[in-house]
XYZ file of C-alpha atoms in Angstrom:
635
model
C 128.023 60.468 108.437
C 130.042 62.451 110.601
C 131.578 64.250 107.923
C 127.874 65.326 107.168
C 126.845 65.956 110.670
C 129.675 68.672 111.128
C 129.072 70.321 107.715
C 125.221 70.582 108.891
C 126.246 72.204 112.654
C 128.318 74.354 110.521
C 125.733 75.608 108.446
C 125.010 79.261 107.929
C 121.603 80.640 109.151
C 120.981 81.798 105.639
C 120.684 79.003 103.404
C 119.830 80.244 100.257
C 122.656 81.129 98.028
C 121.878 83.980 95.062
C 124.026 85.355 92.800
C 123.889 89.639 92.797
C 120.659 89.977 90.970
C 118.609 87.072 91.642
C 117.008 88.617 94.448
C 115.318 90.642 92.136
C 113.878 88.135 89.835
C 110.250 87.685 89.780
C 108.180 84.363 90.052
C 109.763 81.822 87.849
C 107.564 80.069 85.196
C 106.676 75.864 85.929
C 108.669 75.632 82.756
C 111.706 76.715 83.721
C 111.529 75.282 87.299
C 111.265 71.640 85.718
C 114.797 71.719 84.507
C 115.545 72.304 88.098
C 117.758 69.813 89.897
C 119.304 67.843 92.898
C 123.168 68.948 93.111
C 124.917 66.374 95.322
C 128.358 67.599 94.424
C 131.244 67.568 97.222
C 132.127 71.212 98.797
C 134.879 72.224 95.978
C 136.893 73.621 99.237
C 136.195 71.455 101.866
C 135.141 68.106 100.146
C 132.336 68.046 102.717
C 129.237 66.588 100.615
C 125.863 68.665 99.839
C 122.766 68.752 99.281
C 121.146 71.908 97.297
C 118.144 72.441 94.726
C 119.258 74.348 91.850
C 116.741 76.352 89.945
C 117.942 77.981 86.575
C 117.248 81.466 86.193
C 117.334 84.319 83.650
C 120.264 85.976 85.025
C 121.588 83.696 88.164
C 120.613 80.538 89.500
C 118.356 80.524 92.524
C 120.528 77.785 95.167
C 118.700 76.272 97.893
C 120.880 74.291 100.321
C 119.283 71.662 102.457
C 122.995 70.133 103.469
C 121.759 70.568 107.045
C 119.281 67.604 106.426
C 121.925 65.021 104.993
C 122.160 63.845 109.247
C 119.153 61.761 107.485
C 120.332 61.135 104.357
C 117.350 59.184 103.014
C 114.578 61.888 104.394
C 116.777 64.511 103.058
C 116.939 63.804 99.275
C 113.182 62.946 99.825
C 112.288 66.383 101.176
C 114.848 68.160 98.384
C 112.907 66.702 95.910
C 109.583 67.394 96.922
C 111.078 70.698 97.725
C 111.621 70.959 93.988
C 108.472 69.385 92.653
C 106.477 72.082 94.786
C 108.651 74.928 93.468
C 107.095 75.205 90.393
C 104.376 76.664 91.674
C 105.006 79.883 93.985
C 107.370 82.943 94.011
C 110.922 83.747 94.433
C 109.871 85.013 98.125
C 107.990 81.959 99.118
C 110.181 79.482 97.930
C 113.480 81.494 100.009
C 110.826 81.316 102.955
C 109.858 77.634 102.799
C 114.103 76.602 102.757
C 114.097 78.720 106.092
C 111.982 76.777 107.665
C 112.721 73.461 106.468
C 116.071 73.802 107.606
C 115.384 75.700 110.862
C 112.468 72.991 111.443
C 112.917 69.799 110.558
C 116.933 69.700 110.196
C 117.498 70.912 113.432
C 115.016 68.208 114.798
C 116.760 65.388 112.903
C 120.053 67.107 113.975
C 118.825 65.779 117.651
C 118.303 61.989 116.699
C 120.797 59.638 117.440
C 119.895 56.784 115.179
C 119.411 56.528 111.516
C 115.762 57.130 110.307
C 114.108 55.097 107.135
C 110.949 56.917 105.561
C 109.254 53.073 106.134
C 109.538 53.317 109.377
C 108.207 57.125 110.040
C 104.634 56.673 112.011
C 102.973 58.587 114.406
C 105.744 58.274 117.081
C 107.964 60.386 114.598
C 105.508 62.760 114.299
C 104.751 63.194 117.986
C 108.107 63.685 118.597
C 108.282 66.927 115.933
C 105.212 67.713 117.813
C 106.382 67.551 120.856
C 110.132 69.367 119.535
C 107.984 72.354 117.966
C 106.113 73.027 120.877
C 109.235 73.053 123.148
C 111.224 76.360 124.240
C 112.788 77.602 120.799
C 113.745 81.444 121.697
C 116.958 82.177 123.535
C 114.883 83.352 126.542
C 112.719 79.671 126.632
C 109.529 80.930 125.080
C 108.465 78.185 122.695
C 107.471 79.680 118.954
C 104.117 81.427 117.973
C 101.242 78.958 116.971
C 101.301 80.338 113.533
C 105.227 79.813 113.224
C 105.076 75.975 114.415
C 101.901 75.478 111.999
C 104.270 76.895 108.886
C 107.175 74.780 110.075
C 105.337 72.122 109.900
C 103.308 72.980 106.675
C 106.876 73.543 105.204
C 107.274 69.556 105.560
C 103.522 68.999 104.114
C 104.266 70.742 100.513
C 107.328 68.771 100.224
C 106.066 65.442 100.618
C 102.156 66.269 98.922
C 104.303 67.445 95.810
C 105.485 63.998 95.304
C 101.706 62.404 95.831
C 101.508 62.062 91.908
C 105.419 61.201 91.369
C 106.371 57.801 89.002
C 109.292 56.999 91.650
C 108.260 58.605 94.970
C 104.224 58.725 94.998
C 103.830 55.453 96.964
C 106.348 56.662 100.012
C 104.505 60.639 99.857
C 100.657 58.517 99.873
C 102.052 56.013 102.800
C 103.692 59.548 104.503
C 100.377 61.475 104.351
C 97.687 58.412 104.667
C 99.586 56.072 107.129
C 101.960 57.345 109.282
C 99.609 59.806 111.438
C 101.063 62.960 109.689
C 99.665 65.886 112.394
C 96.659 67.717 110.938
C 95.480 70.944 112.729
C 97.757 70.520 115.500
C 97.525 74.288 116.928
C 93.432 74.992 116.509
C 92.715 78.830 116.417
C 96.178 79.543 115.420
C 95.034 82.089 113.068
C 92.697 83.734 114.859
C 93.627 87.133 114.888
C 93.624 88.850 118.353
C 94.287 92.188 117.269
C 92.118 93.208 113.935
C 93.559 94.472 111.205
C 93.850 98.326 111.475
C 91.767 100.617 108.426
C 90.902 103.698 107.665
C 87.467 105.238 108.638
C 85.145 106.128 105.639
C 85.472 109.802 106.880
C 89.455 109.498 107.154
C 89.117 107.789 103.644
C 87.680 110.131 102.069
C 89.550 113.091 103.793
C 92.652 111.062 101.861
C 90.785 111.093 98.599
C 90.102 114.579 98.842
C 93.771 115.561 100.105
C 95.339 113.644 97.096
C 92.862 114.783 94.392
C 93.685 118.443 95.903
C 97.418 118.073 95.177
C 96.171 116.550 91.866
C 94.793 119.486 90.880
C 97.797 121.469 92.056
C 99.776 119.516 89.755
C 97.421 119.665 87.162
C 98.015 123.756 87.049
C 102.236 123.894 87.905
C 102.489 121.197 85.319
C 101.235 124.046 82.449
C 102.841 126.806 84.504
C 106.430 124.924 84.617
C 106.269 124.226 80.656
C 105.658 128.088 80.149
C 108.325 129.146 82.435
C 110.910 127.100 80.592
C 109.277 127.899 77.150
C 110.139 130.842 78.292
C 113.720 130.310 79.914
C 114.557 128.689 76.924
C 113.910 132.085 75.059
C 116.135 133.878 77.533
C 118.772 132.167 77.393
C 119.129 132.433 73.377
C 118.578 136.071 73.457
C 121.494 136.136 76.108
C 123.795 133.828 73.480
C 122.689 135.810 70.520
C 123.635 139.191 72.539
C 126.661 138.143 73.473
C 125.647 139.094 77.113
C 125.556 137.057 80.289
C 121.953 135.200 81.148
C 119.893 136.745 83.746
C 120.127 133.709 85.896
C 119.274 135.612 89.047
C 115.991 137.145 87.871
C 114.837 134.234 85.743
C 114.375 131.032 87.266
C 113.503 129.556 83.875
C 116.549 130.033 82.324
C 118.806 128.192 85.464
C 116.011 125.520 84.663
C 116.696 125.754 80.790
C 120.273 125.848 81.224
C 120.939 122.628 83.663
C 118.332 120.935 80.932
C 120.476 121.837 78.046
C 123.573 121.282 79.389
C 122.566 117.810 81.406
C 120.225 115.591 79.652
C 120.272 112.592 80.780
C 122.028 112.997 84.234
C 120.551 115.056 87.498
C 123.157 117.356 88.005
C 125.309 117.940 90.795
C 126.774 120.828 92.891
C 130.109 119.920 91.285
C 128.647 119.835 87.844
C 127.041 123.169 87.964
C 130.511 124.727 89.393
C 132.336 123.298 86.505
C 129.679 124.425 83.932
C 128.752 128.096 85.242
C 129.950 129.553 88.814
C 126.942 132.203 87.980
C 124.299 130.025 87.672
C 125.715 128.108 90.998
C 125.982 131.253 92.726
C 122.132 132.433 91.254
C 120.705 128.973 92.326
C 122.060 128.892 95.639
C 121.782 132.093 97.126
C 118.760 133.242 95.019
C 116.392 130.514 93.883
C 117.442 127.135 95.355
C 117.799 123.665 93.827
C 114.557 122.292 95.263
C 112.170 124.875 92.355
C 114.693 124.680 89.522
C 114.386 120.231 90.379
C 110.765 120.283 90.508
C 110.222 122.714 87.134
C 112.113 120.063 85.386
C 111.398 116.424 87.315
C 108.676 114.711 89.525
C 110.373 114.902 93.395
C 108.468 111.743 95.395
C 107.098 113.742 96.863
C 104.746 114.583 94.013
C 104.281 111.287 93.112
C 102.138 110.543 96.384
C 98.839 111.493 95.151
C 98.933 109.235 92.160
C 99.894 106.503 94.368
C 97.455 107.064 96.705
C 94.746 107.286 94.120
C 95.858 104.129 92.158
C 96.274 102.020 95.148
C 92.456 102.951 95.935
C 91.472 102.212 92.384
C 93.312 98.388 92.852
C 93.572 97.641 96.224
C 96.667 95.924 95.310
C 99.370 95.038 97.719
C 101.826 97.709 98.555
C 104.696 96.373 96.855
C 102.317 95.311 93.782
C 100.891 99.235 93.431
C 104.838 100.906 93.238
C 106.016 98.233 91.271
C 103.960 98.738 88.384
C 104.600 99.121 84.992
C 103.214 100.953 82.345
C 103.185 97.761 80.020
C 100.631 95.943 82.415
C 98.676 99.153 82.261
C 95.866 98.807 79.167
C 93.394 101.073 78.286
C 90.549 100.066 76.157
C 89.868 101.437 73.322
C 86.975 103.586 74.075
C 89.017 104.690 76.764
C 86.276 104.352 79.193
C 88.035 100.953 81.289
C 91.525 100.744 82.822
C 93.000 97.709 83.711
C 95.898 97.264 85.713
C 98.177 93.740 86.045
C 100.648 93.942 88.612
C 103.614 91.252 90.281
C 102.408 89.975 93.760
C 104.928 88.368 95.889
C 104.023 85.052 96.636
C 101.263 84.788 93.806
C 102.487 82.805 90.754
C 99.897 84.591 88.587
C 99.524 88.505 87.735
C 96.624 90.572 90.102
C 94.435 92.417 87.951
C 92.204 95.182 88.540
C 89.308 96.103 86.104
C 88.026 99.377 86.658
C 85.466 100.996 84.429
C 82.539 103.816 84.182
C 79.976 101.610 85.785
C 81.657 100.261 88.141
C 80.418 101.275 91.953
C 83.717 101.928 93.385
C 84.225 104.706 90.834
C 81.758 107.056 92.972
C 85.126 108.800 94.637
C 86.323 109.550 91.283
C 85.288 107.924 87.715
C 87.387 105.891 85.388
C 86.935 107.150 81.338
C 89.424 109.534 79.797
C 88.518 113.163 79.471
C 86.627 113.758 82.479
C 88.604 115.797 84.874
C 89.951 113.694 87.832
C 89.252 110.330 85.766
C 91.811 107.251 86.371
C 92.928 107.435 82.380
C 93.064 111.398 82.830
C 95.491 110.515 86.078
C 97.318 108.476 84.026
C 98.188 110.411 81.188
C 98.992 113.278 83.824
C 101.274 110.816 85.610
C 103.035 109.857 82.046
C 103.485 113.778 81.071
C 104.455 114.310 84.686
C 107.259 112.030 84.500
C 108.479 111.884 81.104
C 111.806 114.330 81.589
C 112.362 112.524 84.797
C 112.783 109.341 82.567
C 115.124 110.498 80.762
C 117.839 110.444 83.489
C 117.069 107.541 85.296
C 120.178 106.454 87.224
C 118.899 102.448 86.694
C 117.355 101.875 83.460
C 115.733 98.610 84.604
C 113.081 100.984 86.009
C 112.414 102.424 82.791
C 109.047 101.229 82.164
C 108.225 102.077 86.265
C 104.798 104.313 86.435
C 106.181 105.887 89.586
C 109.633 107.663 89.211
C 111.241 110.178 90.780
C 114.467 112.161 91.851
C 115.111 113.150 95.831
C 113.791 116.475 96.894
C 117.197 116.704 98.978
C 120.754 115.645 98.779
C 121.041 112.420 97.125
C 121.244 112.021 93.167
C 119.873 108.626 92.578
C 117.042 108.907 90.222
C 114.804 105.923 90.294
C 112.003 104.049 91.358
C 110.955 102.766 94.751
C 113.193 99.870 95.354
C 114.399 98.291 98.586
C 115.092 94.597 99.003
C 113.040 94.013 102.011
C 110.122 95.288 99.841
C 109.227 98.981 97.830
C 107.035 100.267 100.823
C 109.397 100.335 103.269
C 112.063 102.707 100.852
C 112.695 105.669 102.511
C 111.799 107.189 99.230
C 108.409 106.284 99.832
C 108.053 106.029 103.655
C 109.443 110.387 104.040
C 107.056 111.299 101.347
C 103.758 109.772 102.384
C 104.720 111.161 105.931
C 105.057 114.418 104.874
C 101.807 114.301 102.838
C 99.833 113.196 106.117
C 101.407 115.732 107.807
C 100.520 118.804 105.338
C 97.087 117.528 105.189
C 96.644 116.450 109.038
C 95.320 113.258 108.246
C 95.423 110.078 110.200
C 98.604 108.514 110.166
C 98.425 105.311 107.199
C 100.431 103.170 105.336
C 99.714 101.353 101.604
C 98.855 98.436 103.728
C 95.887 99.963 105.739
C 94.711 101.399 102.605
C 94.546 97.914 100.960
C 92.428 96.845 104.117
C 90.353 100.240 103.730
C 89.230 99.248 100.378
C 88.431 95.885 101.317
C 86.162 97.052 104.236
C 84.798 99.808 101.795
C 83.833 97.299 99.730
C 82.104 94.969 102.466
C 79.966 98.420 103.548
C 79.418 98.633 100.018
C 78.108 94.892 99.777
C 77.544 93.259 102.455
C 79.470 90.000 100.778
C 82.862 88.465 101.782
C 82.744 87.155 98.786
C 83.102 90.419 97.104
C 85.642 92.022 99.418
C 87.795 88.397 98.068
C 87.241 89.228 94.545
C 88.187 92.847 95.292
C 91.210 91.934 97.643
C 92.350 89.345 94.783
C 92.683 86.571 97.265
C 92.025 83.366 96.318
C 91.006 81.623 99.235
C 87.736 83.140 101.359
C 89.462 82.004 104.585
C 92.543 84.635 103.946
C 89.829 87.122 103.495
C 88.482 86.289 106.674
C 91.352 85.827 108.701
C 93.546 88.309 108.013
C 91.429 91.064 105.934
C 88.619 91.515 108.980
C 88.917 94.277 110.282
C 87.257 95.294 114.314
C 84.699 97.292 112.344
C 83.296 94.220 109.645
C 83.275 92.545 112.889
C 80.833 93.967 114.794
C 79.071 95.151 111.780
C 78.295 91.142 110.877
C 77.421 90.626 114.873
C 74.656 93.509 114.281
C 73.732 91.964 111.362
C 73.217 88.389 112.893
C 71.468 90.109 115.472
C 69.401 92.273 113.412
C 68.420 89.004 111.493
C 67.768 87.304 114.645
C 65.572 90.193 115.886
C 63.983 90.453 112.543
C 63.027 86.140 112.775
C 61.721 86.679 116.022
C 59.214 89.153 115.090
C 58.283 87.172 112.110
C 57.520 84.356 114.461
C 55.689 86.025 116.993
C 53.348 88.168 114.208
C 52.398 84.308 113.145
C 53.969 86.019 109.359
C 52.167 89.083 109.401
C 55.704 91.083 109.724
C 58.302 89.437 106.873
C 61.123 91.476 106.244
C 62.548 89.162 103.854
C 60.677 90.662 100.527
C 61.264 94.254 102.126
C 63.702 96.784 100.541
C 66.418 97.706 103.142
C 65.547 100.853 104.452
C 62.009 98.931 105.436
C 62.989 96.244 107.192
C 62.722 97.458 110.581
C 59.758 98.768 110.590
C 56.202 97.081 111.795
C 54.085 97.602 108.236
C 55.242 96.832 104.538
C 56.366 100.015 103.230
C 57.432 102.430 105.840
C 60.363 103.043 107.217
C 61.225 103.344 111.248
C 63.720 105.990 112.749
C 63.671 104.134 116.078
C 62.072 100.512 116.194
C 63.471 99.173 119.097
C 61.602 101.915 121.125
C 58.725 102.592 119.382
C 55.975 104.413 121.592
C 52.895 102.534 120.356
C 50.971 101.098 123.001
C 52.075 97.562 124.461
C 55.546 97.975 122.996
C 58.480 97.307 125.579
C 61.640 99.463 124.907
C 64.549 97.429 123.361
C 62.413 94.798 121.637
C 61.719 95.281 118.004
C 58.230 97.068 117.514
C 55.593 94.416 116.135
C 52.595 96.920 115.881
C 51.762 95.889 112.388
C 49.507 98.119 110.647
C 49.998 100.524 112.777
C 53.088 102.829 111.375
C 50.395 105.639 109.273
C 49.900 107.194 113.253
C 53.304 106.798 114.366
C 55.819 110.069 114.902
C 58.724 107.418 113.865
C 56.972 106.814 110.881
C 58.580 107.662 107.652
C 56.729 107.665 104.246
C 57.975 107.903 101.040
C 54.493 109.210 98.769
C 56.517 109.697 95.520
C 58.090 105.909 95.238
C 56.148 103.388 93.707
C 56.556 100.989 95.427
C 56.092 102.329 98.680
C 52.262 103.385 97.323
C 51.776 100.629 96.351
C 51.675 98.773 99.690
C 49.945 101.894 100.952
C 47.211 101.747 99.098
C 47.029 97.827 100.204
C 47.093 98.459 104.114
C 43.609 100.320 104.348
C 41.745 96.699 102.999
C 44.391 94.870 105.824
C 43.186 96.933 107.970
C 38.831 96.712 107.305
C 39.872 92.741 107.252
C 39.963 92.787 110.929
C 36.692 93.711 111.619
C 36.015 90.389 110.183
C 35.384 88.320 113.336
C 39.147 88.917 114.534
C 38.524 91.719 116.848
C 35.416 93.424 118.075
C 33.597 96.311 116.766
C 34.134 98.365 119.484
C 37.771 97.552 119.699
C 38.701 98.357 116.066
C 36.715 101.283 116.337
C 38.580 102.926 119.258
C 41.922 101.614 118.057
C 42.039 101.433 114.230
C 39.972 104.600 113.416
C 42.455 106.957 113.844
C 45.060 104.687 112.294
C 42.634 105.161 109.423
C 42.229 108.556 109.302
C 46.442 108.995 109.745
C 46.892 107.091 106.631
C 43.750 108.664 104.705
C 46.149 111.650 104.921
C 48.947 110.325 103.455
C 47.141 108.904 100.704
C 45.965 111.736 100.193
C 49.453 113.432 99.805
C 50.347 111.129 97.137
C 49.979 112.304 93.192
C 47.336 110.729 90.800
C 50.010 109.763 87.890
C 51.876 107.907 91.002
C 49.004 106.349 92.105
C 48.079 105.041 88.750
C 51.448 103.256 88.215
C 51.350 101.651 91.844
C 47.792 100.070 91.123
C 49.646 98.219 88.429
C 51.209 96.289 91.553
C 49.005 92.925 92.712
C 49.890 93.485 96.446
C 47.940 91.718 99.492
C 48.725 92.330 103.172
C 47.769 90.319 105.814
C 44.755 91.524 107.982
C 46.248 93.548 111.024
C 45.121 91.876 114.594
């Protein structure tokens, strides 16, 4: 035991062990995660014993060591193996994440306890002790964690032993765990409440982007023929100069430098030193004369260029940022009428694919549409992308990102040609992080990231809908409450607040007409007005008489004589409630109000709407007779 205790105070602060590549590897399949084991094996150097999960993978084993936690022997090889059981179902990243705090969490706690603990006798004084731990001062300068950090400490503990709920040998002890011993639910209430809202992009500032990157799209579009000429060209040159015996006109021909460093370097972006050994002339002509940055970008895609397409896809899938510049062109399928695009990319922490569907009908496509052939179109991006970056392919310095849609060399000083790739995560390579920069800089946009744009399209979608539901499905999420809690932006916000108070308002009204004012049947742009059928440019300070300022206008009926009246003579339905008022309105003289009273008030009501029936054609007319409509007698 105290062999154990010293190898756990020893412990390193990064407990997961990978081999070179394994960082790399995506979300294992539950398949291959069930040959996982329990390694109990000594310390080959020290003798000191272990305790690590071992999960087989294509290239390296992933090695997750929970020695720390052998202080309780018995609660340790419990938690390992739930540990494993609940692997099989999340990502490389998640599963590195959950050791961290299992080890940080609950093996430093049992680090603290002086006796021996069995999992019989866990209760609730266990629990209130982790509790209690949790809560205490846990940064160096006695600040305790973050609510959300305790909560996912603790939650680390809950997968491990709900893994093992359904186990042969170890579902009795999880069930007693869970059920019996006052295991903490909800502990920190509000903990993911988020006090800041998530930051997005304007509609304005989004579609200033959209325009910006389908600008440089078109841009593109035009060097891409103009660079194939000039080395068509080049090419030409250069023969002429062989078959002459004469020296190529390097400094008057760009094309032929380009031609040349193509010919002579095919699969490799060539270097100072290269181009010194090959030629000192064409060195001399693209240094002094042309410079490496136009002869690069006639023959490759800088990443710089690759922005735009980024930018456009990543509004197309609202994907994660590390899901949008990770993907590949075999998870990109086009149907075969060419008129839907769908898109499956690798999310971290999802054990499934995120797809995107996007076709010709579908609503989004208003900033640009989706079919092939149409100028602009997602499958004419594509195949623009795939022409744009086919030589750049070629000389990839890491051939693993072969099958990458977004490739590129350095518009500057290093020769690595390759994808985005940084093992904290694609969107913050430096690649990708100089290049957008510069792009909202030549444009003057708002400063953004991939991230904001993923929240942009999920707000887009909510003033688009109205639905969380939708903005879930659009997001990819697969829980409403992530949607909610950490996709809501300040402006969804107080848009739902209007609309509860809007929907208040609109109840209150209905009440107080006794149901002569029902919004509920009403298209949108007619719900705030008094009478079926129009529309209101100011209801909550309409000037009829006995309306107060601030309240919503209930002067039913009375909208034909109203200057914040609007009218709409050419729909059909519209007419057709107009052409139902005047009877609402003769109803009143029906014992509801006195002769003398309708005739002073309604009259020119009347004679206002006799005008506008009068504006409306006879074919339009006809087809809103066809409508059965009855409105309640005005008062």
């Amino acid at each position: 035991m105290a062999q154990a205790k010293a190898r756990a105070a020893a412990a390193p602060e990064n407990v997961v062990q990978l081999l070179p590549e394994a960082a790399r590897l995506e979300s294992r399949t539950a398949s291959s995660v069930l040959h996982s084991r329990i390694d109990e094996t000594p310390d080959p150097e020290t003798a000191a014993p272990r305790l690590r999960v071992i999960i087989p993978g294509k290239k390296a084993p992933e090695i997750y060591d929970f020695t720390r936690l052998l202080v309780q022997p018995e609660l340790a090889r419990f938690l390992a193996e739930g540990f494993r059981h609940w692997a099989a179902s999340v990502g490389f990243k998640t599963r590195v994440t959950k050791c961290l705090k299992i080890n940080s969490g609950i093996g430093t706690f049992l680090a603290s306890r002086k006796r021996e603990i069995a999992l019989a006798s866990i209760d609730d004084t266990f629990w209130a002790s982790f509790i209690a731990w949790l809560n205490g001062p846990r940064h160096r300068n006695g600040e305790p964690w973050a609510q959300e950090t305790r909560a996912k400490t603790l939650n680390a503990i809950k997968n491990c032993i709900t893994a093992l709920l359904d186990h042969p040998v170890h579902g009795a002890v999880a069930t007693a765990l869970m059920n019996k011993s006052g295991f903490p639910h909800n502990s920190w209430p509000g903990r993911s409440r988020k006090s800041v809202p998530t930051a997005v992009l304007s509609p304005a500032e989004r579609h200033a982007m959209i325009i910006a990157a389908l600008g440089e799209i078109a841009v593109l579009r035009e060097r891409l023929g103009e660079r194939d000429a000039v080395l068509v060209t080049g090419r030409a040159l250069l023969e002429d100069a062989r078959t002459e015996g004469c020296a190529p006109p390097y400094r008057t021909e760009i094309g032929v430098c380009a031609a040349r460093m193509e010919e002579a370097f095919p699969d490799q972006l060539a270097k100072r030193s290269d181009l010194h050994t090959l030629d000192p002339a064409l060195l001399r002509a693209i240094e002094y004369k042309h410079g490496m940055l136009p002869i690069r970008r006639l023959l490759y895609a800088t990443f710089r260029d690759l922005v735009p397409f980024v930018l456009l896809i990543g509004v197309k899938t609202a994907f994660n940022p590390d899901t949008v510049l990770s993907l590949t062109w075999s998870r990109v399928k086009t149907s075969p009428d060419l008129r839907t695009v769908t898109f499956r990319g690798v999310k971290n922490r999802a054990a499934s694919l995120q797809v995107s569907i996007t076709d010709e009908d579908t609503s989004r496509d208003l900033d640009f549409p989706a079919e092939l052939g149409v100028p602009f179109a997602l499958a004419d991006l594509l195949d623009m992308l795939r022409q744009f970056t086919e030589r750049t392919r070629a000389i990839l310095t890491d051939p693993n990102h072969a099958d990458r849609l977004f490739i590129g060399i350095p518009a500057w000083g290093s020769y690595n040609v390759k994808s985005y790739d940084n093992k904290n995560g694609l969107s913050v390579d430096s690649a990708w992080k100089l290049s957008l920069q510069k792009f909202i800089e030549d444009h003057g946009l708002r400063s953004f990231n991939l991230k904001m744009l993923r929240y942009s399209e999920g707000e887009a979608e909510w003033r688009r809908t109205g639905d969380l539901l939708a903005v879930r499905d659009r997001l990819g999420h697969k829980s409403i409450a992530t949607t909610r809690t950490h996709y809501t932006s300040d402006g969804m916000r107080r848009e739902s607040q209007v609309r509860v108070a809007e929907t208040q308002a609109f109840y209150h009204r209905w009440a107080r007409t006794e149901g002569r004012i029902d919004p509920r049947n009403q298209p949108e742009r007619c719900r705030s007005a008094a009478t079926p059928g129009f529309g209101c440019l100011d209801p909550f300070d309409s000037p009829r008489p006995g309306q107060r300022k601030d309240r919503l206008c209930t002067a039913y009926g009375e909208c034909p004589d109203c200057p914040l009246a609007q009218a709409w003579p050419r729909d059909v339905q519209a007419v057709a409630y107009y052409l139902a008022l005047p009877k609402a309105i003769h109803e009143a003289r029906l014992g509801r109000i006195s002769p003398k009273h309708w005739d002073k008030k309604w009259s020119p009501i009347l004679i206002a709407h006799n005008l506008l029936l009068d504006a409306i054609s006879p074919e339009v007319r006809l087809h809103a007779a066809r409508f059965q409509i009855k409105l309640k007698p005005v008062g």
